[in-house]
Coordinates of C-alpha atoms in Angstrom, one line a residue:
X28 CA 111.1 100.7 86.5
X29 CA 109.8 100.3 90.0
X30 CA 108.3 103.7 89.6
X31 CA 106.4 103.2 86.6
X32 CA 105.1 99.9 88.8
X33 CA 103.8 102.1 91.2
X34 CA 102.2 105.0 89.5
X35 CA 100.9 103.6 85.9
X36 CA 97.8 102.7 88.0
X37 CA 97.7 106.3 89.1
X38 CA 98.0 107.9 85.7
X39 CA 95.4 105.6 84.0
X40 CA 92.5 105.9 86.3
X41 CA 93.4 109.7 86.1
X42 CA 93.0 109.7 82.2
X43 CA 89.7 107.5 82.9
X44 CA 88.4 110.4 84.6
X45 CA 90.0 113.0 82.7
X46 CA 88.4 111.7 79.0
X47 CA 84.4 112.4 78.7
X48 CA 81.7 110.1 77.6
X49 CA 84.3 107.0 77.7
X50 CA 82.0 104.0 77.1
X51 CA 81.8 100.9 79.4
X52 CA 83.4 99.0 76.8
X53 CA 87.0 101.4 76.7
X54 CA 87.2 101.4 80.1
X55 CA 87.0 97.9 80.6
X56 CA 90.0 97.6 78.2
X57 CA 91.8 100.0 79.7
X58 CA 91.0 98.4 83.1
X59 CA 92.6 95.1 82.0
X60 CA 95.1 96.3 80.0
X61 CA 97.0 98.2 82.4
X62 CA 96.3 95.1 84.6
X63 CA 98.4 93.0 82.5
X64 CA 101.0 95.5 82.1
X65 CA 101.2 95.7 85.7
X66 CA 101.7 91.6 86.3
X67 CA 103.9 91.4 82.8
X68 CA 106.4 94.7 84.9
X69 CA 106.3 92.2 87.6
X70 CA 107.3 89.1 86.6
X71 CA 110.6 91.0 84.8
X72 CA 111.2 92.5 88.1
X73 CA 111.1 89.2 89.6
X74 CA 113.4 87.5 86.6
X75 CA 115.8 90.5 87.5
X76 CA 115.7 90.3 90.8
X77 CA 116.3 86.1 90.7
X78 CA 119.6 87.3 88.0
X79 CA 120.8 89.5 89.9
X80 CA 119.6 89.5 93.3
X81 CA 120.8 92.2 95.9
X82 CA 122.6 91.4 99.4
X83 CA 121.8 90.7 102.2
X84 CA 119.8 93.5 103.7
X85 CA 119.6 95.6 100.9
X86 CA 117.4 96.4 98.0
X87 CA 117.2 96.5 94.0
X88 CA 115.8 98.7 91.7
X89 CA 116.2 101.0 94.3
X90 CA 115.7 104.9 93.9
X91 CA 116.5 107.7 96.2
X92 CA 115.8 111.3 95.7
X93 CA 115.1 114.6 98.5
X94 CA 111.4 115.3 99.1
X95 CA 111.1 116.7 102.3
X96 CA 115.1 117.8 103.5
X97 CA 114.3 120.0 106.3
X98 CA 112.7 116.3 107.6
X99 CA 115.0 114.5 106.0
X100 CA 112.4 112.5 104.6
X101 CA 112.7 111.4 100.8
X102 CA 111.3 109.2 97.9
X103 CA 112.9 106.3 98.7
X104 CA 111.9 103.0 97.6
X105 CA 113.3 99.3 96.8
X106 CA 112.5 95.7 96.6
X107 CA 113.9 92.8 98.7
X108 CA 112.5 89.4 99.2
X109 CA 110.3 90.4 101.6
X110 CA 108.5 92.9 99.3
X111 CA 108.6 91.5 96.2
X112 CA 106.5 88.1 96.7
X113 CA 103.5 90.9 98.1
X114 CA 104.2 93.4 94.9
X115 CA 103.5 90.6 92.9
X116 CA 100.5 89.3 94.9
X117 CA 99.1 92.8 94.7
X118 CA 99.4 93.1 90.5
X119 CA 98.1 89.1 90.6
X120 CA 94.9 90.4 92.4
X121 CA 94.3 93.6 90.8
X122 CA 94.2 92.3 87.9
X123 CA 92.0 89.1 88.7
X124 CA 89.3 92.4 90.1
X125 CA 89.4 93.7 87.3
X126 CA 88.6 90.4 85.2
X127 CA 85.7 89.9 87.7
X128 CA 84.4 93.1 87.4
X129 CA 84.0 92.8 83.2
X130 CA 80.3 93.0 83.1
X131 CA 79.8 95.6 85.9
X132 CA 78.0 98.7 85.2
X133 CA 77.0 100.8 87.8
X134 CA 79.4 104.0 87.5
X135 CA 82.4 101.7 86.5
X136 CA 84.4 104.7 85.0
X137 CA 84.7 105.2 88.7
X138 CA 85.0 102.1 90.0
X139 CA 87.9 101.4 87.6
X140 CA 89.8 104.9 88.8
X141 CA 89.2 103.8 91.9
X142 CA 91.0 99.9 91.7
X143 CA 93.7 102.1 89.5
X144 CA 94.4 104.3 92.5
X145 CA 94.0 101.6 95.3
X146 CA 96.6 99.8 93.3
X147 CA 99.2 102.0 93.4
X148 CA 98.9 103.4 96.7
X149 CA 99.1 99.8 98.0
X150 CA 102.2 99.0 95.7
X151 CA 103.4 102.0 97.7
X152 CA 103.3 100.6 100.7
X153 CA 105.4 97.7 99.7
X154 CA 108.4 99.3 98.0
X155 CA 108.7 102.4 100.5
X156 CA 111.5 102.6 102.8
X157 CA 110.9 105.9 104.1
X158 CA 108.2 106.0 106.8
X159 CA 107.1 109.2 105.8
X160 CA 106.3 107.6 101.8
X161 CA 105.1 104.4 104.1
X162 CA 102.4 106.3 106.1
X163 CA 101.4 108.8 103.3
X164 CA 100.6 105.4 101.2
X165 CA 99.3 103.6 103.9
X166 CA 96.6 106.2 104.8
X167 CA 95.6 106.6 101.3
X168 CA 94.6 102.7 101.7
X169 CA 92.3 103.9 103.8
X170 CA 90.6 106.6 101.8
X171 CA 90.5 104.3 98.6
X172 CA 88.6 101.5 100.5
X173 CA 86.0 103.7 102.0
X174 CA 84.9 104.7 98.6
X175 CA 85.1 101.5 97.6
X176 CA 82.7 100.4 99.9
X177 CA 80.2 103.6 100.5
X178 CA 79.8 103.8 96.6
X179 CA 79.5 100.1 95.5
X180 CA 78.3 98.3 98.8
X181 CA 75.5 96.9 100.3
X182 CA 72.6 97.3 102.2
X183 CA 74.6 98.8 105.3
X184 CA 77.6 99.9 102.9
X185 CA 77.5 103.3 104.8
X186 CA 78.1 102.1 108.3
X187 CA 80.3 99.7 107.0
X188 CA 82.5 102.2 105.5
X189 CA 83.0 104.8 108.3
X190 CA 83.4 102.1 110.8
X191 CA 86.5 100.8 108.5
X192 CA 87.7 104.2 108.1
X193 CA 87.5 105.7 111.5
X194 CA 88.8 102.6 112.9
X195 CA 92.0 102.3 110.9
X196 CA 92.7 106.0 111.0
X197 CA 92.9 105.9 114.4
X198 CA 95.3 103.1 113.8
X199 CA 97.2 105.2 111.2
X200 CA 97.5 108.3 113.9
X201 CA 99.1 105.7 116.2
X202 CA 101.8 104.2 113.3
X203 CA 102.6 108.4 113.1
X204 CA 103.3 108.5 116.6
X205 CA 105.5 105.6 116.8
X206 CA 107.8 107.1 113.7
X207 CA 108.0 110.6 115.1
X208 CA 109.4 108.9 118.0
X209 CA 111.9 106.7 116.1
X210 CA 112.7 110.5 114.1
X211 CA 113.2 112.1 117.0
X212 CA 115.9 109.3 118.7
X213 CA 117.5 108.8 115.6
X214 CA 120.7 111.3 115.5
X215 CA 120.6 112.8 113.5
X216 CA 117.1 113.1 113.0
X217 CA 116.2 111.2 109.6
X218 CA 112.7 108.6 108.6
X219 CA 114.9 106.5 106.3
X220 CA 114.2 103.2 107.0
X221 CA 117.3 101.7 105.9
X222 CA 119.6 104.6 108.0
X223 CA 117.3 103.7 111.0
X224 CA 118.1 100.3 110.9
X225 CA 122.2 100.5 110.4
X226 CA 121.7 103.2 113.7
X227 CA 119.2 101.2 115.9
X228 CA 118.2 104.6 118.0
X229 CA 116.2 103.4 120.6
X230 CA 119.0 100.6 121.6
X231 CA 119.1 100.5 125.5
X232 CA 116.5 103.3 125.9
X233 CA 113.8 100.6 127.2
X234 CA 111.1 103.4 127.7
X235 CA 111.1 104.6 124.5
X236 CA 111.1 101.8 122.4
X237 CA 108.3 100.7 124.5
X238 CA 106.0 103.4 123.5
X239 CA 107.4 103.4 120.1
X240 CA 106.9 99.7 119.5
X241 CA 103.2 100.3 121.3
X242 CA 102.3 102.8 118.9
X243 CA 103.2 101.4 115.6
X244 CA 101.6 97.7 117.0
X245 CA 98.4 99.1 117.9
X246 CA 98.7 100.8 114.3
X247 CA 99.9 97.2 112.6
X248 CA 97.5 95.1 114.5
X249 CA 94.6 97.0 113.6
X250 CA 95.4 96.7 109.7
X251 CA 95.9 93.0 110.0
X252 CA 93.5 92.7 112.1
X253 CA 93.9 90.6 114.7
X254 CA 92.1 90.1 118.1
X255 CA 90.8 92.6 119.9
X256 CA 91.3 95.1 117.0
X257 CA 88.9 93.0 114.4
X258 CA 85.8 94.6 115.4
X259 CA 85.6 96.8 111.8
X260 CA 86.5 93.7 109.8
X261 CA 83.5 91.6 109.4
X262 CA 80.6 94.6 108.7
X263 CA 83.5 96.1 106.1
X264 CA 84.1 92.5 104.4
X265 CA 80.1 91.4 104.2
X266 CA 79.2 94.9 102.9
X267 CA 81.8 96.1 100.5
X268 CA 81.4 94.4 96.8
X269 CA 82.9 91.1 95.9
X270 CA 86.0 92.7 94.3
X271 CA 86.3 95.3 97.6
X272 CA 86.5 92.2 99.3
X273 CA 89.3 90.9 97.6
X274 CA 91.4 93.5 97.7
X275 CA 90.7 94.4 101.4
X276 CA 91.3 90.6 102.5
X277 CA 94.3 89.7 99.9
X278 CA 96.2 93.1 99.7
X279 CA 94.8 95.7 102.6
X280 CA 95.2 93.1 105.6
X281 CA 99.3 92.5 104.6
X282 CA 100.2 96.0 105.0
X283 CA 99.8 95.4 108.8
X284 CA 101.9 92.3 108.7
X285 CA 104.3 93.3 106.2
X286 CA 104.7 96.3 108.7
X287 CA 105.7 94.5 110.9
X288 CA 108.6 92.7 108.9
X289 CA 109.5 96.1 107.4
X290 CA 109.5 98.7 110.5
X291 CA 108.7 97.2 114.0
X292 CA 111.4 94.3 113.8
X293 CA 114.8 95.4 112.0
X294 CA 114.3 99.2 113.7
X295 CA 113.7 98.4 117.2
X296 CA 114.9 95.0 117.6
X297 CA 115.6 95.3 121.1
X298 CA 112.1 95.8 122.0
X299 CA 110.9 93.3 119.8
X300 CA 112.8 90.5 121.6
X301 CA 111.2 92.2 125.0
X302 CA 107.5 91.9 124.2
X303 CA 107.7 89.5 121.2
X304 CA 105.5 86.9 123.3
X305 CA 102.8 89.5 123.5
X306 CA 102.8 89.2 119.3
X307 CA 102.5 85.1 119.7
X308 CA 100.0 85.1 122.4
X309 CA 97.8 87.5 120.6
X310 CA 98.7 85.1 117.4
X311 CA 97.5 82.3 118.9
X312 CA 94.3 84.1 120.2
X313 CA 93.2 85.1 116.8
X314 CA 94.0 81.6 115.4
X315 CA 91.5 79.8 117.8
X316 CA 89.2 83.1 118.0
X317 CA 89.1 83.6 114.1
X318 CA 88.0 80.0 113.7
X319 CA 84.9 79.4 116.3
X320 CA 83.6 82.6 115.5
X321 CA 83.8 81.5 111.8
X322 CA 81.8 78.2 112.5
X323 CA 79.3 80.1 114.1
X324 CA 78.2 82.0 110.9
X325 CA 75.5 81.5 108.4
X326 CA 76.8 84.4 106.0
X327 CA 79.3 83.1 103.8
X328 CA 81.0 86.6 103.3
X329 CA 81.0 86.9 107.2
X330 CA 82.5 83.2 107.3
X331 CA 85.4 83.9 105.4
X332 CA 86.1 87.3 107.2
X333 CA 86.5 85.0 110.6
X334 CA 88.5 83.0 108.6
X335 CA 90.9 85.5 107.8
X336 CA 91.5 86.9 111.1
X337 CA 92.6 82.7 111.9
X338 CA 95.1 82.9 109.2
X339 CA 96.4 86.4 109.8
X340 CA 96.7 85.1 113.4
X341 CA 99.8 82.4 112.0
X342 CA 101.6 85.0 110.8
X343 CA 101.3 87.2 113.6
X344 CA 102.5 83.8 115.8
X345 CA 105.5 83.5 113.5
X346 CA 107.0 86.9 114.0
X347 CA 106.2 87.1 117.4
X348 CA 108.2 83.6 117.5
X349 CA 110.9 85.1 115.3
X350 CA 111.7 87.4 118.2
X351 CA 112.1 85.0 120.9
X352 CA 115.7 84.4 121.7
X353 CA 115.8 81.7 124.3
X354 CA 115.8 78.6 122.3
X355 CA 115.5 79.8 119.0
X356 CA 117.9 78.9 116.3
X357 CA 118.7 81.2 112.9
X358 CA 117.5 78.3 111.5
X359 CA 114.0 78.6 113.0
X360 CA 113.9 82.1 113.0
X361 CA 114.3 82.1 109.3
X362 CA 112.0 79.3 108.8
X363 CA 109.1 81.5 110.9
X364 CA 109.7 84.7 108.7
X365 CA 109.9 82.8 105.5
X366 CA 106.2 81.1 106.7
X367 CA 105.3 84.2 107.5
X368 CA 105.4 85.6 103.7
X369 CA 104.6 82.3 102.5
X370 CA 101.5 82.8 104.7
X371 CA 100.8 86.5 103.4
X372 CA 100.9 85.3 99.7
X373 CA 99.0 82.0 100.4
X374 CA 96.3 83.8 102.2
X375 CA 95.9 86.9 99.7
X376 CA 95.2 84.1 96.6
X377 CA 93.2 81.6 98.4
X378 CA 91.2 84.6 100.1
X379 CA 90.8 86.9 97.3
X380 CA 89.9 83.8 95.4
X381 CA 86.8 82.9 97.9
X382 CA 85.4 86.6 98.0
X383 CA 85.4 86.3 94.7
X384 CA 83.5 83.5 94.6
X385 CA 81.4 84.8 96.9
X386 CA 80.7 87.3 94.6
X387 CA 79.2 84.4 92.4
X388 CA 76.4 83.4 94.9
X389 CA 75.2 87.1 95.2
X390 CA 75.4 88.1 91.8
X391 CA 72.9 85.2 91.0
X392 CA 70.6 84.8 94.5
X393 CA 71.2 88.4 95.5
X394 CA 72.2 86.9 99.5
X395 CA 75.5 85.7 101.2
X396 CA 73.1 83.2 103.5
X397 CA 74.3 79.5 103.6
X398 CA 70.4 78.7 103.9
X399 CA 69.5 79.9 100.8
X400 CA 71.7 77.4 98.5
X401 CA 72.1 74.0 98.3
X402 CA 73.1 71.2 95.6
X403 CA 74.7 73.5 93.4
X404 CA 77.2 71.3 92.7
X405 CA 74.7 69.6 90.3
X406 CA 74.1 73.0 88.7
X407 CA 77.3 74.8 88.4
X408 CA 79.6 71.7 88.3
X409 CA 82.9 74.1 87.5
X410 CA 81.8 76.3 90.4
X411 CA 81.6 73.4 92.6
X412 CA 84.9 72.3 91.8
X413 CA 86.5 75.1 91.7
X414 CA 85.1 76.1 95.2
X415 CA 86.1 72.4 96.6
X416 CA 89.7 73.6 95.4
X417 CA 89.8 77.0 97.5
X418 CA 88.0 75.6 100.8
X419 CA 90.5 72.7 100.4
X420 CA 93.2 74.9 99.7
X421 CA 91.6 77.6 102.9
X422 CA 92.4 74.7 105.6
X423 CA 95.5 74.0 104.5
X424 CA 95.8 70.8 102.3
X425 CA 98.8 69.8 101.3
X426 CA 99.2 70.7 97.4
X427 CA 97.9 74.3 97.7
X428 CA 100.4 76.8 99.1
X429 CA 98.2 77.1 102.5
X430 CA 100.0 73.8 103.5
X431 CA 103.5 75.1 102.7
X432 CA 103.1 78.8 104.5
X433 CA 101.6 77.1 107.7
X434 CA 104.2 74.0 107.9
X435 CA 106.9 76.6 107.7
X436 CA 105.0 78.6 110.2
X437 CA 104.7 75.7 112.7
X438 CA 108.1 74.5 112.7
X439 CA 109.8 77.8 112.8
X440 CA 107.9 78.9 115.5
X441 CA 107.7 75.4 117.6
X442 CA 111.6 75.8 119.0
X443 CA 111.1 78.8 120.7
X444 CA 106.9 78.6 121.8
X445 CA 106.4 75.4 122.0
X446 CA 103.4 75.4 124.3
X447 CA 101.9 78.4 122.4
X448 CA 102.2 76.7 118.6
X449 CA 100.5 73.2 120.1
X450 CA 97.8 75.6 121.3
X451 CA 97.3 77.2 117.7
X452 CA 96.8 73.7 116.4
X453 CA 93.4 73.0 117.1
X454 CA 92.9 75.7 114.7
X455 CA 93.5 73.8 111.8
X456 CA 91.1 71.2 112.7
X457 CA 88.2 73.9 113.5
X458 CA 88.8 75.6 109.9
X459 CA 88.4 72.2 108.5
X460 CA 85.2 71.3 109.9
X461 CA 83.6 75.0 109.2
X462 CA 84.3 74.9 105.6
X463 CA 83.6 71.1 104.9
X464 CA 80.3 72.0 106.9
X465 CA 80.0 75.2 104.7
X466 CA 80.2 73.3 101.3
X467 CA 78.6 70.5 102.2
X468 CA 75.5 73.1 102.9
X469 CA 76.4 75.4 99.7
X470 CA 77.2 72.5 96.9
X471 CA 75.6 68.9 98.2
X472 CA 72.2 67.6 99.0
X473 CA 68.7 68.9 97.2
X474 CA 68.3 72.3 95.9
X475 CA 66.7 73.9 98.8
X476 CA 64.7 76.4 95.7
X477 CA 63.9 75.7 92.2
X478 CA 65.2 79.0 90.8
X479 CA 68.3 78.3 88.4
X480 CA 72.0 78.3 89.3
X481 CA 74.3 79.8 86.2
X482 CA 78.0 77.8 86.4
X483 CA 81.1 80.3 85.7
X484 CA 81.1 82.7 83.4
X485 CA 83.7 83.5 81.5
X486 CA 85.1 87.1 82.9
X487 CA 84.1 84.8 87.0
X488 CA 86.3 81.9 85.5
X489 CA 89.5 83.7 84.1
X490 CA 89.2 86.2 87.1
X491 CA 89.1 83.1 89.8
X492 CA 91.0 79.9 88.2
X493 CA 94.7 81.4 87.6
X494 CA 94.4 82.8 91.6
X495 CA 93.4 78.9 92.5
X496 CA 96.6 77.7 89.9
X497 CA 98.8 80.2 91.7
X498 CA 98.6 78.0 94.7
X499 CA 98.9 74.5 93.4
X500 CA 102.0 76.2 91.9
X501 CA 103.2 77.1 95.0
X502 CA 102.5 74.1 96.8
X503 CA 103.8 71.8 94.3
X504 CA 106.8 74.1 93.4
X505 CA 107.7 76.6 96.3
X506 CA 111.2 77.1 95.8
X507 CA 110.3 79.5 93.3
X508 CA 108.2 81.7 96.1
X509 CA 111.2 80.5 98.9
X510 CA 114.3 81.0 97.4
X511 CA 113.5 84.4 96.8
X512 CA 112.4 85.4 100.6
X513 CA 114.8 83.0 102.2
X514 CA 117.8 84.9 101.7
X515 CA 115.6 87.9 103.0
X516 CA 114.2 86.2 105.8
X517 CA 117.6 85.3 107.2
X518 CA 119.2 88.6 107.1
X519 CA 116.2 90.3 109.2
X520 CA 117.0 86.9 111.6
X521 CA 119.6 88.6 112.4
X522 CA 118.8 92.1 112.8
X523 CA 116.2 90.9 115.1
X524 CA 119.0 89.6 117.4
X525 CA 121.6 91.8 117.1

């Protein structure tokens, strides 16, 4: 079942560009059908995983079979709490593209096969749990994106995308590095994920899991991003299309965090705990960075790029704090990890929800520029609201799942950084001011033009609204989200330490 998750995306963007002379309106069905598939496999993976749900530190629907046995590398994949929330997020999003991107027509037989294939390779990344399958999907990311952008972007659409792709390949070419190394220490040699964590080969070889934990950082850090490695983020966000920008901000940046979670903390715990306050103080960094740059811009696109690298920097915070032993508790340690997720889910459906939006304001003024709206709210009245929701929801209010993801975050991580959490706080307040200041600029006052404003239509509403839901639902309800990474959360506590 996880399987046909993973590659029905695959298969129907290949039979898209297998069948001739297809008309706009088939593929569009096709698009959205196999998106709803996709969301209807996950939620009963999800009610069989809550039924039945696996142990601690291991995995359902899992499925092992050789690939590569002179590596011993194989097609090995699985779900735990950690990777299920982000499957689902991933399906959730795809699907809301693909909604948004109804009355599209510029080559959208290929921008369809494009989404198709972005969506599985990135469903790849979450269930693998053989870093050979990891990096294989993980580099195809890459390749998907820079399509994505060079074929549908903007003005500077080429720049944008070889800056995104050289950049993160690099990064990739670094995550290789670090797995040889764990290969190579691991006796005997194997790139299961779940043997290297039982065997824990680098343990008391402090050299090599130095270089090793460098390595796949650099690579992780780069994909979130975070600062210093941001640099390709902004030109990549402001020029790829509004549904690019979804996907790269609420799917493409969590690999790099979830990378963490799945590889750098359970397989070389030891060095983890050494350099883990590297992870918070470069956390914190992005937090406070993320934000001023973000107040600084008067591109809405570029805006909510800063903004991501802010919340991206919370996560990073919380499993660098996850890995600091002196004063921490299993208790906070599970609280960090389980904000951490929270985080990754929150962020992916309140960010994918404001490129989208985004989207809106150039569809109908053809420019991202604050300066160029103003009293909308009068109108596009649904817009408006809707908008209000997801800037609201972007700094954190509570009732959204932002709020949940970033409490859990702050308490989990205050016991063992406290100095380095109170910094990050000032965060919150700067994200506030930007997008109150952003939407008071967008939505209030006079019309600074006479040219028209549209509201919603209907493929922007039903592509945007349930993302928007999807948070309240979380931050009303979250036991649903928590009780499903908890128990996941506190069984990689506990690798982290041993």
């Amino acid at each position: 079942m996880l399987s046909v998750l993973v590659f029905l995306p695959l298969l129907a963007g290949a039979a898209l560009l297998a069948v001739p002379r297809l008309s706009d309106g088939v593929v569009r069905a096709a698009w959205v059908g196999v998106g709803v598939a996709e969301v209807a496999l996950t939620v009963a993976l999800w009610i069989g995983f809550t039924r039945n749900p696996p142990a601690a530190g291991e995995f359902a629907y899992e499925a092992h079979r050789t690939w590569i046995p002179t590596l011993r590398s194989g097609y090995h994949i699985g779900v735990d709490g950690l990777s299920l929330p982000l499957v689902s997020l991933t399906t959730v999003l795809f699907l809301a593209c693909a909604c948004h991107a109804w009355r599209r027509r510029d080559r959208l037989r290929w921008f369809a096969a494009l989404f198709l294939f972005l969506e599985s390779v990135c469903l790849g990344v979450f269930v693998s749990l053989d870093l050979v399958l990891f990096f294989v999907f993980f580099d195809l990311t890459i390749v998907g994106m820079y399509f994505v952008i060079n074929g549908w972007g903007h003005e500077r659409a080429r720049q944008a995308a070889l800056q995104f792709f050289l950049y993160t390949f690099v990064g990739s070419l670094a995550l290789l590095l670090g797995f040889i190394v764990l290969y190579l220490a691991a006796d005997p040699h194997t790139f299961d994920m779940v043997e290297l964590t039982a065997a824990n080969p680098l343990a008391g070889n402090t050299a090599r899991g130095a270089v090793a934990l460098a390595a796949i950082g650099v690579g992780l850090v780069i994909k979130t991003p975070t600062f210093p490695f941001h640099t390709w983020l902004p030109l990549a966000h402001t020029e790829a299309p509004a549904e690019g920008s979804a996907i790269l901000a609420g799917v493409l940046l969590k690999l790099g965090t979830y990378g963490f979670l799945r590889i750098a903390m359970p397989l070389l715990p030891e060095a983890w705990r050494r350099y883990a306050l590297v992870l918070v103080v470069i956390g914190v960094i992005s937090v406070l960075y993320g934000a001023l740059v973000a107040m600084a811009q008067r591109d809405v696109k570029r805006m909510i790029a800063y903004t991501s690298v802010n919340h991206m920097g919370y996560v990073v915070l919380a499993v660098g704090a996850a890995g600091l032993v002196a004063g921490n508790s299993e208790h906070a340690r599970t609280l960090a990890i389980t904000g951490a997720v929270t985080q990754m889910v929150s962020h992916g459906l309140i960010t994918g929800a404001l490129f989208l939006l985004a989207g809106v304001l150039y569809e109908r003024r053809h420019t991202y520029e604050l300066d160029a709206f103003g009293g909308l709210a009068g109108q596009a009245p649904v817009f408006a609201a809707v908008t209000a929701a997801a800037f609201f929801a972007s700094l954190g209010l509570p009732g959204f799942s932002g709020f949940i993801a970033e409490f859990q975050i702050f308490v989990g991580s205050f016991a063992p950084a406290p100095v380095f959490t109170a910094l990050a706080f000032p965060g919150i307040v700067i994200t506030a001011a930007l997008l109150l200041r952003a939407y008071q600029r967008l939505f209030l006052g006079a019309p600074r033009t006479e040219a028209s404003f549209a509201d919603f239509t209907a493929p922007e509403a039903i592509s945007i609204i349930p993302l928007m839901a999807l948070s309240v639902a979380i931050g009303i309800a979250p036991r649903v989200l928590l009780d499903v990474v908890e128990p996941a959360a506190r069984a990689l506590g506990v690798l982290v330490v041993r």
